[in-house]
Coordinates of C-alpha atoms in Angstrom, one line a residue:
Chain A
X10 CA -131.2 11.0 49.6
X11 CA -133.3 8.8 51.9
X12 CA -132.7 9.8 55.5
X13 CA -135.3 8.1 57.1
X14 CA -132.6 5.3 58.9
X15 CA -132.1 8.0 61.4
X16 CA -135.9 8.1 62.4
X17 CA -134.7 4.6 64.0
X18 CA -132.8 5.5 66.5
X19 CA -135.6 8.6 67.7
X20 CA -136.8 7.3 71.5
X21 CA -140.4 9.1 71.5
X22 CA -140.7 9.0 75.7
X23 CA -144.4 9.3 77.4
X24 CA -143.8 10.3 80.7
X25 CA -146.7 9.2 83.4
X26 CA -149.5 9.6 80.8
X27 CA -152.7 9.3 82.4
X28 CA -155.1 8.7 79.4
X29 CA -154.7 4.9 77.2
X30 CA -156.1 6.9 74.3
X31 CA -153.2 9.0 74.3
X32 CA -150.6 6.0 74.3
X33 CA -152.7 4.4 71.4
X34 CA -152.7 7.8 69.2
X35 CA -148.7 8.4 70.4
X36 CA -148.1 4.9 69.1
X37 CA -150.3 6.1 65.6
X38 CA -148.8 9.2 65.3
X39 CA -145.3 7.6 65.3
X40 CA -145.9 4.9 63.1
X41 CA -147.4 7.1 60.1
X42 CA -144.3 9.5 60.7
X43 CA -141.7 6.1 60.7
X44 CA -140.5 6.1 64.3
X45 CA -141.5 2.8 66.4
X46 CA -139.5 3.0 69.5
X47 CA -141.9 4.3 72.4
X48 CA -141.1 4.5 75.5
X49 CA -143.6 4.7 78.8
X50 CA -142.2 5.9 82.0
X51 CA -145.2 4.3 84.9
X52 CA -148.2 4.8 82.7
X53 CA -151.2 4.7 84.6
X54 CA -153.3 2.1 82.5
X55 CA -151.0 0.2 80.2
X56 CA -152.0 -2.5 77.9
X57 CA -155.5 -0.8 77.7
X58 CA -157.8 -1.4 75.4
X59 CA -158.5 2.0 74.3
X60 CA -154.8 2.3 73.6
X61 CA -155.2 -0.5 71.2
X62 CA -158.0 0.9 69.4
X63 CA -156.7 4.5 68.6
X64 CA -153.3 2.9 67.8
X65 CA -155.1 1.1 65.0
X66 CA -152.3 -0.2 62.4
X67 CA -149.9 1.0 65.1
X68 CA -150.6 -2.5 67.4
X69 CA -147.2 -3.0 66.4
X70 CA -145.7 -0.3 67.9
X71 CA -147.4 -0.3 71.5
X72 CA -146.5 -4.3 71.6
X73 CA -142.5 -3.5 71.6
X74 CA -142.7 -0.3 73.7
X75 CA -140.7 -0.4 76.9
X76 CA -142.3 0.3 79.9
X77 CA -139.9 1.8 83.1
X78 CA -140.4 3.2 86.3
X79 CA -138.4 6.2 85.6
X80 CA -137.3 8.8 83.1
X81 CA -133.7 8.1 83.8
X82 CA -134.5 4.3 82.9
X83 CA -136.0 5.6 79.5
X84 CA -133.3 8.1 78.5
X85 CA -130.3 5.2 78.9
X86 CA -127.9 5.0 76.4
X87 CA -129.4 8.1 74.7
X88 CA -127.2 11.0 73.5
X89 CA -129.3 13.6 73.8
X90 CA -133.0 14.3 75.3
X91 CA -135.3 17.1 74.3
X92 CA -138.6 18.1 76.1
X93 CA -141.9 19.1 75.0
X94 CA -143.3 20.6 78.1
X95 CA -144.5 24.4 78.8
X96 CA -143.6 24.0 82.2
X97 CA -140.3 24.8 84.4
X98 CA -139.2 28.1 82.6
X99 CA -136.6 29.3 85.3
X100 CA -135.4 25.6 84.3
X101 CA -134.8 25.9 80.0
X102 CA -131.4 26.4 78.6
X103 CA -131.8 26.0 74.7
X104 CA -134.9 27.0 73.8
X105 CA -136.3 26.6 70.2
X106 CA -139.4 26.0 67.9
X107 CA -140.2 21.9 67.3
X108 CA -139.0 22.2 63.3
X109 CA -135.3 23.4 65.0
X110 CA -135.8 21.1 67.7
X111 CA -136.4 18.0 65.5
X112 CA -133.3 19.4 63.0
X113 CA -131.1 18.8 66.2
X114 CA -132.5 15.4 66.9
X115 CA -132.0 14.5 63.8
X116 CA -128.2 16.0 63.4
X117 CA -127.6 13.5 66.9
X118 CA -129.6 10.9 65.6
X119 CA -126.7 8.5 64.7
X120 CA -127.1 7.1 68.4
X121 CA -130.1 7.4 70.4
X122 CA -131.8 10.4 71.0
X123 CA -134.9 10.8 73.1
X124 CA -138.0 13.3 73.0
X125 CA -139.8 13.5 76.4
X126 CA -143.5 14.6 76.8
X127 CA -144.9 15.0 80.1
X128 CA -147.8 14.2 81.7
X129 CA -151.3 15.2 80.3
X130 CA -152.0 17.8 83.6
X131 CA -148.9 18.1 85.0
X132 CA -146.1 17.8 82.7
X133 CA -142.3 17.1 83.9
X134 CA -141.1 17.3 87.0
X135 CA -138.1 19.4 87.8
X136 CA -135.7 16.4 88.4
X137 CA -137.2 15.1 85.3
X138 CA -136.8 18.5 83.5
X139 CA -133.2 18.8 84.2
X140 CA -131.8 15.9 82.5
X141 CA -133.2 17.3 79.1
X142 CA -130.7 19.9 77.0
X143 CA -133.2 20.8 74.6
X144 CA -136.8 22.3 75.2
X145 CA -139.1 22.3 72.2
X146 CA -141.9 24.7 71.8
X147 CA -144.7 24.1 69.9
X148 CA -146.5 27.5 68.4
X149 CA -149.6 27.6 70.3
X150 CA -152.4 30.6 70.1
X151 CA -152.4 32.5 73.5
X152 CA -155.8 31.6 74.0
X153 CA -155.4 27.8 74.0
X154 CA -152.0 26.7 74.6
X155 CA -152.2 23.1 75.8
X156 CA -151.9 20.5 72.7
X157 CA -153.4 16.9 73.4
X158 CA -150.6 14.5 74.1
X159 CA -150.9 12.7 70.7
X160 CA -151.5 15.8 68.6
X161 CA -148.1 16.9 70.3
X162 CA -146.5 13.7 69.3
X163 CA -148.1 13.7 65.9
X164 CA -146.5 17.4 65.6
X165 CA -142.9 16.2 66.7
X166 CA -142.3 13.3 64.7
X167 CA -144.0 15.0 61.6
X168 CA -141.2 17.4 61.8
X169 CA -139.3 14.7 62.5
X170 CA -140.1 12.9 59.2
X171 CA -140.1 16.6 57.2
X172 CA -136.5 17.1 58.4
X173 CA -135.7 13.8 56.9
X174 CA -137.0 14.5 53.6
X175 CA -135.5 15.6 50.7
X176 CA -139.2 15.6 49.6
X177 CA -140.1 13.5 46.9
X178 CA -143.2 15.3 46.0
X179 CA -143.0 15.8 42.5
X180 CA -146.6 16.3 40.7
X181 CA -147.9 13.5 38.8
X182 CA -146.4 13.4 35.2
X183 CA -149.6 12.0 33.6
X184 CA -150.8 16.0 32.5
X185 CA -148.8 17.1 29.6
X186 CA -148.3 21.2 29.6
X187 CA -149.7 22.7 26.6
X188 CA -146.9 24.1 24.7
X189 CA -147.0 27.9 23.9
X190 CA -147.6 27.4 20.2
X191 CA -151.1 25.6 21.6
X192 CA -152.0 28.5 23.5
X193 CA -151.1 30.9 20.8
X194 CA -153.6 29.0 18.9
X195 CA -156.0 28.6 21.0
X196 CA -156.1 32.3 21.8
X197 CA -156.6 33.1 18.1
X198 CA -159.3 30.5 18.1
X199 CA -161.1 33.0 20.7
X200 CA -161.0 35.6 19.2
X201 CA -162.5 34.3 16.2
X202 CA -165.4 33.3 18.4
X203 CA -165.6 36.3 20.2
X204 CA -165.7 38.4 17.1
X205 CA -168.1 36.2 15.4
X206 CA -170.7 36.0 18.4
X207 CA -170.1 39.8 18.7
X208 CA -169.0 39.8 22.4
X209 CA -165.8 41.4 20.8
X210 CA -165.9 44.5 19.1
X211 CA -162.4 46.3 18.8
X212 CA -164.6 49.6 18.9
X213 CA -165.7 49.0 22.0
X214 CA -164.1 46.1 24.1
X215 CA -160.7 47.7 25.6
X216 CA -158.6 45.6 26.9
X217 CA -160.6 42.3 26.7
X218 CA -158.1 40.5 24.5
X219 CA -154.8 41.7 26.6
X220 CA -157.4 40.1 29.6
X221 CA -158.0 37.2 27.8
X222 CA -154.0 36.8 27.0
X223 CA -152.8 37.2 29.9
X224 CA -155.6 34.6 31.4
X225 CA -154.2 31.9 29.1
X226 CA -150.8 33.1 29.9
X227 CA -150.7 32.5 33.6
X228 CA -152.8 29.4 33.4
X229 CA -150.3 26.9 32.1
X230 CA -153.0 24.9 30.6
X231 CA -152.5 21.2 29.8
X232 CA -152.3 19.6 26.3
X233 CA -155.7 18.0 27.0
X234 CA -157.1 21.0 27.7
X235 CA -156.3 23.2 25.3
X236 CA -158.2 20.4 23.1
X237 CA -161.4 20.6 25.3
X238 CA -161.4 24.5 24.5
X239 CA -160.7 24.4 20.6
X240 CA -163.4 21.4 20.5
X241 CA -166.2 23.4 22.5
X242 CA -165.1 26.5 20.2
X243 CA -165.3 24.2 17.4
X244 CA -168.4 23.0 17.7
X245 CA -169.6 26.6 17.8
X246 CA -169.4 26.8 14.3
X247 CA -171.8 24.5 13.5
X248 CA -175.3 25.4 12.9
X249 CA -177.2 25.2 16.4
X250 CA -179.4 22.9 18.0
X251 CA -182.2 25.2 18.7
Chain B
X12 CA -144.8 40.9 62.3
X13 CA -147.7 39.3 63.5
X14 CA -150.0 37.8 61.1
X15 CA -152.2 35.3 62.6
X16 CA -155.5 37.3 61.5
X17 CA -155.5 35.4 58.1
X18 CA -156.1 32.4 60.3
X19 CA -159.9 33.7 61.3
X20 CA -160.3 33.5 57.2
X21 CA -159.2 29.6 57.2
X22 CA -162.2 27.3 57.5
X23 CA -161.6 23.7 58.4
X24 CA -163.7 21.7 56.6
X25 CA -164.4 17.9 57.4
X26 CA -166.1 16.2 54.8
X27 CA -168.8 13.1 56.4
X28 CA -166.6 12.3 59.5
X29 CA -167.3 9.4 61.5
X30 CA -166.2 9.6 64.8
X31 CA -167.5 12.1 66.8
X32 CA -164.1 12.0 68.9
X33 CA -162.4 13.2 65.5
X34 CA -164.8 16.0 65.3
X35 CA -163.3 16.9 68.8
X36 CA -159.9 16.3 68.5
X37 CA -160.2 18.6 65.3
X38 CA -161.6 21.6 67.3
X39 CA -158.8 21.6 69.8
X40 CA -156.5 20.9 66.9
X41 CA -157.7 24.6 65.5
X42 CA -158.1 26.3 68.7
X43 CA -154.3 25.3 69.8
X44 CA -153.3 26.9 66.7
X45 CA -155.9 30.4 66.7
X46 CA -158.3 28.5 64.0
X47 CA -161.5 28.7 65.1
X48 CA -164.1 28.3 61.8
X49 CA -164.8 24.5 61.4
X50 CA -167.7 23.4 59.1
X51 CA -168.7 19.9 59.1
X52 CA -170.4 18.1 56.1
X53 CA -173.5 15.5 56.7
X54 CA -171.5 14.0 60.0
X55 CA -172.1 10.9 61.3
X56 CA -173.4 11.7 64.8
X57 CA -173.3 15.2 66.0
X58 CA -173.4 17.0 68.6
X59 CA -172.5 13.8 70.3
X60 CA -170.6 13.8 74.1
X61 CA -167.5 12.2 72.7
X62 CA -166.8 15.2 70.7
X63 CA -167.4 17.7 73.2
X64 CA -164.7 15.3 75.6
X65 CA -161.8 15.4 73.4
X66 CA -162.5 19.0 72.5
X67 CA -161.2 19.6 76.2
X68 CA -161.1 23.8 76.0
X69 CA -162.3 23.9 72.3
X70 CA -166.0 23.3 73.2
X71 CA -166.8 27.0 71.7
X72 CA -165.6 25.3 68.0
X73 CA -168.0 22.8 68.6
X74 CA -170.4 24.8 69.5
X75 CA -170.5 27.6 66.5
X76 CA -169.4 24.8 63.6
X77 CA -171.4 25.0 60.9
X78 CA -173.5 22.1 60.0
X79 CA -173.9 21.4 56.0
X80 CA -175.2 18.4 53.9
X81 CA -172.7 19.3 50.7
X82 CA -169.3 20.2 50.5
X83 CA -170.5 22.9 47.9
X84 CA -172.6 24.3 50.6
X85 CA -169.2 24.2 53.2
X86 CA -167.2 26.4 49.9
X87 CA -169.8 29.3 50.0
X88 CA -167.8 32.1 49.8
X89 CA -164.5 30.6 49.3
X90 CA -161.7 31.7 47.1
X91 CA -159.6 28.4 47.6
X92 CA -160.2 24.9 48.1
X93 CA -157.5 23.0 49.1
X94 CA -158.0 18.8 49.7
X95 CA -155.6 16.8 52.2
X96 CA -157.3 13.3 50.5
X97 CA -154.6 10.3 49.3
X98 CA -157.1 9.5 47.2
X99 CA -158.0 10.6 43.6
X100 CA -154.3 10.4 42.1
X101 CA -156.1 11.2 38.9
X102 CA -158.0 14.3 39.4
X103 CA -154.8 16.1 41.0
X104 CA -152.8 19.0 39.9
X105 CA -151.3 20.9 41.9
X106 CA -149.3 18.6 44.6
X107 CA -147.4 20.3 47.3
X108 CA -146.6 19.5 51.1
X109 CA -148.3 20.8 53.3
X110 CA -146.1 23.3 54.5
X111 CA -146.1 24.9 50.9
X112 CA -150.1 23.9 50.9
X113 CA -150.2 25.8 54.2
X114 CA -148.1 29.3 52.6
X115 CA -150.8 29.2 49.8
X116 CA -153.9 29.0 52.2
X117 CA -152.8 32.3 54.3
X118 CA -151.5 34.3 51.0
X119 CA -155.3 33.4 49.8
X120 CA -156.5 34.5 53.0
X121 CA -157.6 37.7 52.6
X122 CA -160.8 35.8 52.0
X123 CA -161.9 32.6 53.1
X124 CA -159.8 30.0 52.3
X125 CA -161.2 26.2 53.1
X126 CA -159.2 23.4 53.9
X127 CA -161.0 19.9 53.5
X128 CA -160.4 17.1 55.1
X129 CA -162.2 13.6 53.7
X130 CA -163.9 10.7 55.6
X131 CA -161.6 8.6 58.1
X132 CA -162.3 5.7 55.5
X133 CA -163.5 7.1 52.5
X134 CA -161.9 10.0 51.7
X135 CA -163.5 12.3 49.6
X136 CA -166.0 11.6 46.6
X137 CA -164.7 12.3 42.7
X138 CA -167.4 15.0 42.4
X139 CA -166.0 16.5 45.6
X140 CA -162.0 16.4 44.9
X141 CA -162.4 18.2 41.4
X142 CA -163.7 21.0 43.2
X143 CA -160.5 21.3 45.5
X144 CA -157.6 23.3 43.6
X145 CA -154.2 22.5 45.8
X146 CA -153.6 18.9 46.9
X147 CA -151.5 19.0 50.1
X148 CA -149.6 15.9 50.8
X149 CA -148.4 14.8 54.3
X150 CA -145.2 13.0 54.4
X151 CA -145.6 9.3 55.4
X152 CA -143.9 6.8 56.3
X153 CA -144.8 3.9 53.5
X154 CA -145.3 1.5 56.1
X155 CA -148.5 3.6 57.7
X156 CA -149.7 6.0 55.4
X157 CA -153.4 6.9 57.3
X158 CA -152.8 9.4 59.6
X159 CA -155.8 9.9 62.0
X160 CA -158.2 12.8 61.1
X161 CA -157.7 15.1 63.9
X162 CA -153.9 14.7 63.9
X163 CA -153.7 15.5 60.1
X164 CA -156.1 18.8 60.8
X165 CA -153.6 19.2 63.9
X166 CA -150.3 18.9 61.3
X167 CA -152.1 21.1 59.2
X168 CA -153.7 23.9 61.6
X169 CA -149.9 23.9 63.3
X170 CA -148.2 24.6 59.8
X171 CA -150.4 27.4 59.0
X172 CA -149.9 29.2 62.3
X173 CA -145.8 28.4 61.6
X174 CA -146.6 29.8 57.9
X175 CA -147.8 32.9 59.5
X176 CA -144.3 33.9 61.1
X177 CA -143.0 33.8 57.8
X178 CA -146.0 34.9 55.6
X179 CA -145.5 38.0 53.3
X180 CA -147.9 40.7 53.5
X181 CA -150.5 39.2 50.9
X182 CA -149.9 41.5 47.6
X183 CA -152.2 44.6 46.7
X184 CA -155.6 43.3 45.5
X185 CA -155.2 44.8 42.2
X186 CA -157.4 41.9 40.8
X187 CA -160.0 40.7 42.6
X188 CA -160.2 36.8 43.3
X189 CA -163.2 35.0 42.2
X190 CA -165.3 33.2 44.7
X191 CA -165.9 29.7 44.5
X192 CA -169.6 30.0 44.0
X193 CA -168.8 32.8 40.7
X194 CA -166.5 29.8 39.3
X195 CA -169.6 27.4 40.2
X196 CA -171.6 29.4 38.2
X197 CA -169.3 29.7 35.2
X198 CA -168.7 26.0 35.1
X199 CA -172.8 25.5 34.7
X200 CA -173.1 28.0 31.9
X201 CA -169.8 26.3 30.1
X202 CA -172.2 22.9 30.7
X203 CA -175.3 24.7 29.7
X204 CA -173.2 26.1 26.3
X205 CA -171.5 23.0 25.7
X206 CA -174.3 21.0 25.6
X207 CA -176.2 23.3 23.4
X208 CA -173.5 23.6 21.2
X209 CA -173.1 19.4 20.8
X210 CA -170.3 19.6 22.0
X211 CA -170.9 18.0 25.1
X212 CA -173.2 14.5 24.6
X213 CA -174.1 13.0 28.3
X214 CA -173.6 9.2 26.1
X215 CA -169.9 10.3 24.5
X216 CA -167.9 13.0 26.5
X217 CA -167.0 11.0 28.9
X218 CA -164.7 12.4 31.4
X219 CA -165.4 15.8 29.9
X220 CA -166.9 17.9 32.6
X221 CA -164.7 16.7 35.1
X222 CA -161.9 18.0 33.1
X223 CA -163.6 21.6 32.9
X224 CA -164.5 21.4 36.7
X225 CA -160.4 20.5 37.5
X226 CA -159.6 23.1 34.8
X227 CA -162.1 26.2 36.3
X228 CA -161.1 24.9 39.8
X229 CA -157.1 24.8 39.2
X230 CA -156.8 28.2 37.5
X231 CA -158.2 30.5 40.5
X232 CA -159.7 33.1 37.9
X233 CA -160.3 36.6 38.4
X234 CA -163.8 38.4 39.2
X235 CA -163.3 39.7 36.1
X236 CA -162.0 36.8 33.8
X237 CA -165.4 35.1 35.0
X238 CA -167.4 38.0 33.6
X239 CA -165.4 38.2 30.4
X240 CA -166.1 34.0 30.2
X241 CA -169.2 34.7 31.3
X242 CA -170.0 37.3 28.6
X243 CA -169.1 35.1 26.2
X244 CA -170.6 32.4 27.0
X245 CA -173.9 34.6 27.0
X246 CA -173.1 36.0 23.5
X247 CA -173.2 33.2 22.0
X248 CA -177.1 32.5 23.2
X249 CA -178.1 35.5 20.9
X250 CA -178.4 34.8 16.9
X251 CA -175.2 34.4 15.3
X252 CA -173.9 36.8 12.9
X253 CA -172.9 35.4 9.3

């Protein structure tokens, strides 16, 4: 199931950002993760060529973004708006951790749903706090809790995408898996070895086959493999180039 | 349960980066999330005043990152290598996301575990990728695959810290993991034996050590399976029974 459509109708809002970098690497950020619609509320320097050139493929997206004087301009017609700030705690109703967070965006995302950042230094302002239902909290280490703006954007719409996907990450099929009967084989075909070099004596050697067994057990070597390992065994049976 | 002291055993890795603003958007990246061990490979241009900018708080990253010329040198003392490249379809085996990427890196983490991020262009070299043994995928849109470096170390420093909420204690060390160096090792006396041997010709073999470097690198052997492969390998140098 491809559930991407709904990243269409995510609002990623950049409330009073100081820093043109920080637009340019939103606008990135958003792109890679297949959200486009960005929203600035007064940016300080917007265009900017720094914007541009951390955007990079993302041109796209900082060309159509809306730019408004206010955060109740940016949030019109949405269903829903979630912050991103640390600030305004006495101010938080629903609380949760981005990957829940981006769920409920997602869930509301059949009409537009909006995820506010604040400013760099100062994030939201109460008034601006208020109109948001959701607060989003990114896991932070107590030492260093304050994200760059467009690593926090990167974060949100990357869990954004993940709660989109049914993930399509299957492993390339090129690697054909050895089938038991190989590795049986190939087991046997060490022994031989060992017993014939004399690194394996059943006198003294314990456990080393049960070792080497449960080695090629757990290794779930390929098809290809296995033939690398018989051929260097193999060739051991020749007389040596000394 | 809190288990964010398998993050001091996670070293970020970044393989000939470019942009000295990178370097510094990495190191905030890690401190955000309690990472603080970043190793940089034959960089561009560093120290350099753009990095230490958009490291904001995390100057004390910059400051005590190692400085290497190979990534073999950056692996010293690593149990797991795990590569965030798009490139190298061919050499890969074990795919995940990075969220499952991220689950594997702190149950490693006992002992260092590196995670290595390739050149903003380039990606990382053949010789380099065969050495990594998890490929950790981020989730793209297909219209903007490239996500900026220090957002995809931000994406991945922020899923480890979220793994750690969730992280089993890491099982009893019955078997003893072997470093990356002891696989090094073991791969150059396979080499050494395989060429002796005739098995392996420089002119014929083609892709054949690649496939033992991806094979040795894949299988995250035991202390102890080394020295039994070892052992072998070393009986074999002696005059052969008949």
């Amino acid at each position: 199931v491809n559930n991407t459509e709904a990243l269409k109708n995510i609002r990623i809002v950049l409330t009073r950002p100081s820093h043109p970098g920080n637009i340019g690497a939103a606008a990135r950020a958003m792109k890679t993760m297949g959200l486009s619609d960005l929203w600035l509320v007064s940016p300080l320097q917007f265009p900017h060529g720094e914007a541009r050139a951390r955007a990079a493929s993302a041109r796209d997206v900082l060309e159509q973004a809306h730019v408004v004087d206010t955060l109740a301009a940016a949030l019109e017609g949405c269903v829903l708006a979630i912050a991103t700030s640390a600030r305004h705690r006495e101010l938080r109703h629903d609380v949760m951790d981005v990957r829940g967070a981006a769920r409920e965006a997602l869930a509301a995302a059949t009409r537009p749903v909006a995820i506010v950042f604040g400013n760099e230094a100062a994030g939201l302002s109460a008034d601006e706090a208020v109109r948001c239902a959701i607060w989003a909290h990114v896991p932070t280490s107590p030492d260093c809790t304050s994200l760059n703006l467009g690593a926090a954007v990167q974060v949100f719409s990357y869990e954004l995408r993940m709660a989109c996907a049914v993930a399509e990450v299957a492993p390339p099929a090129e690697f054909e898996t050895a089938t038991l009967d190989q590795i049986e084989l190939l087991y046997e075909h060490f022994r031989t070895s060992m017993t014939t070099s004399g690194f394996y004596d059943p006198a003294k050697s314990g456990r080393l086959l049960q070792r080497m067994r449960r080695l090629l057990a757990r290794t779930r070597l390929e098809a290809e493999e296995v033939n690398i390992l018989r051929g260097f065994l193999k060739s051991l049976e020749k007389p040596r180039r000394t």
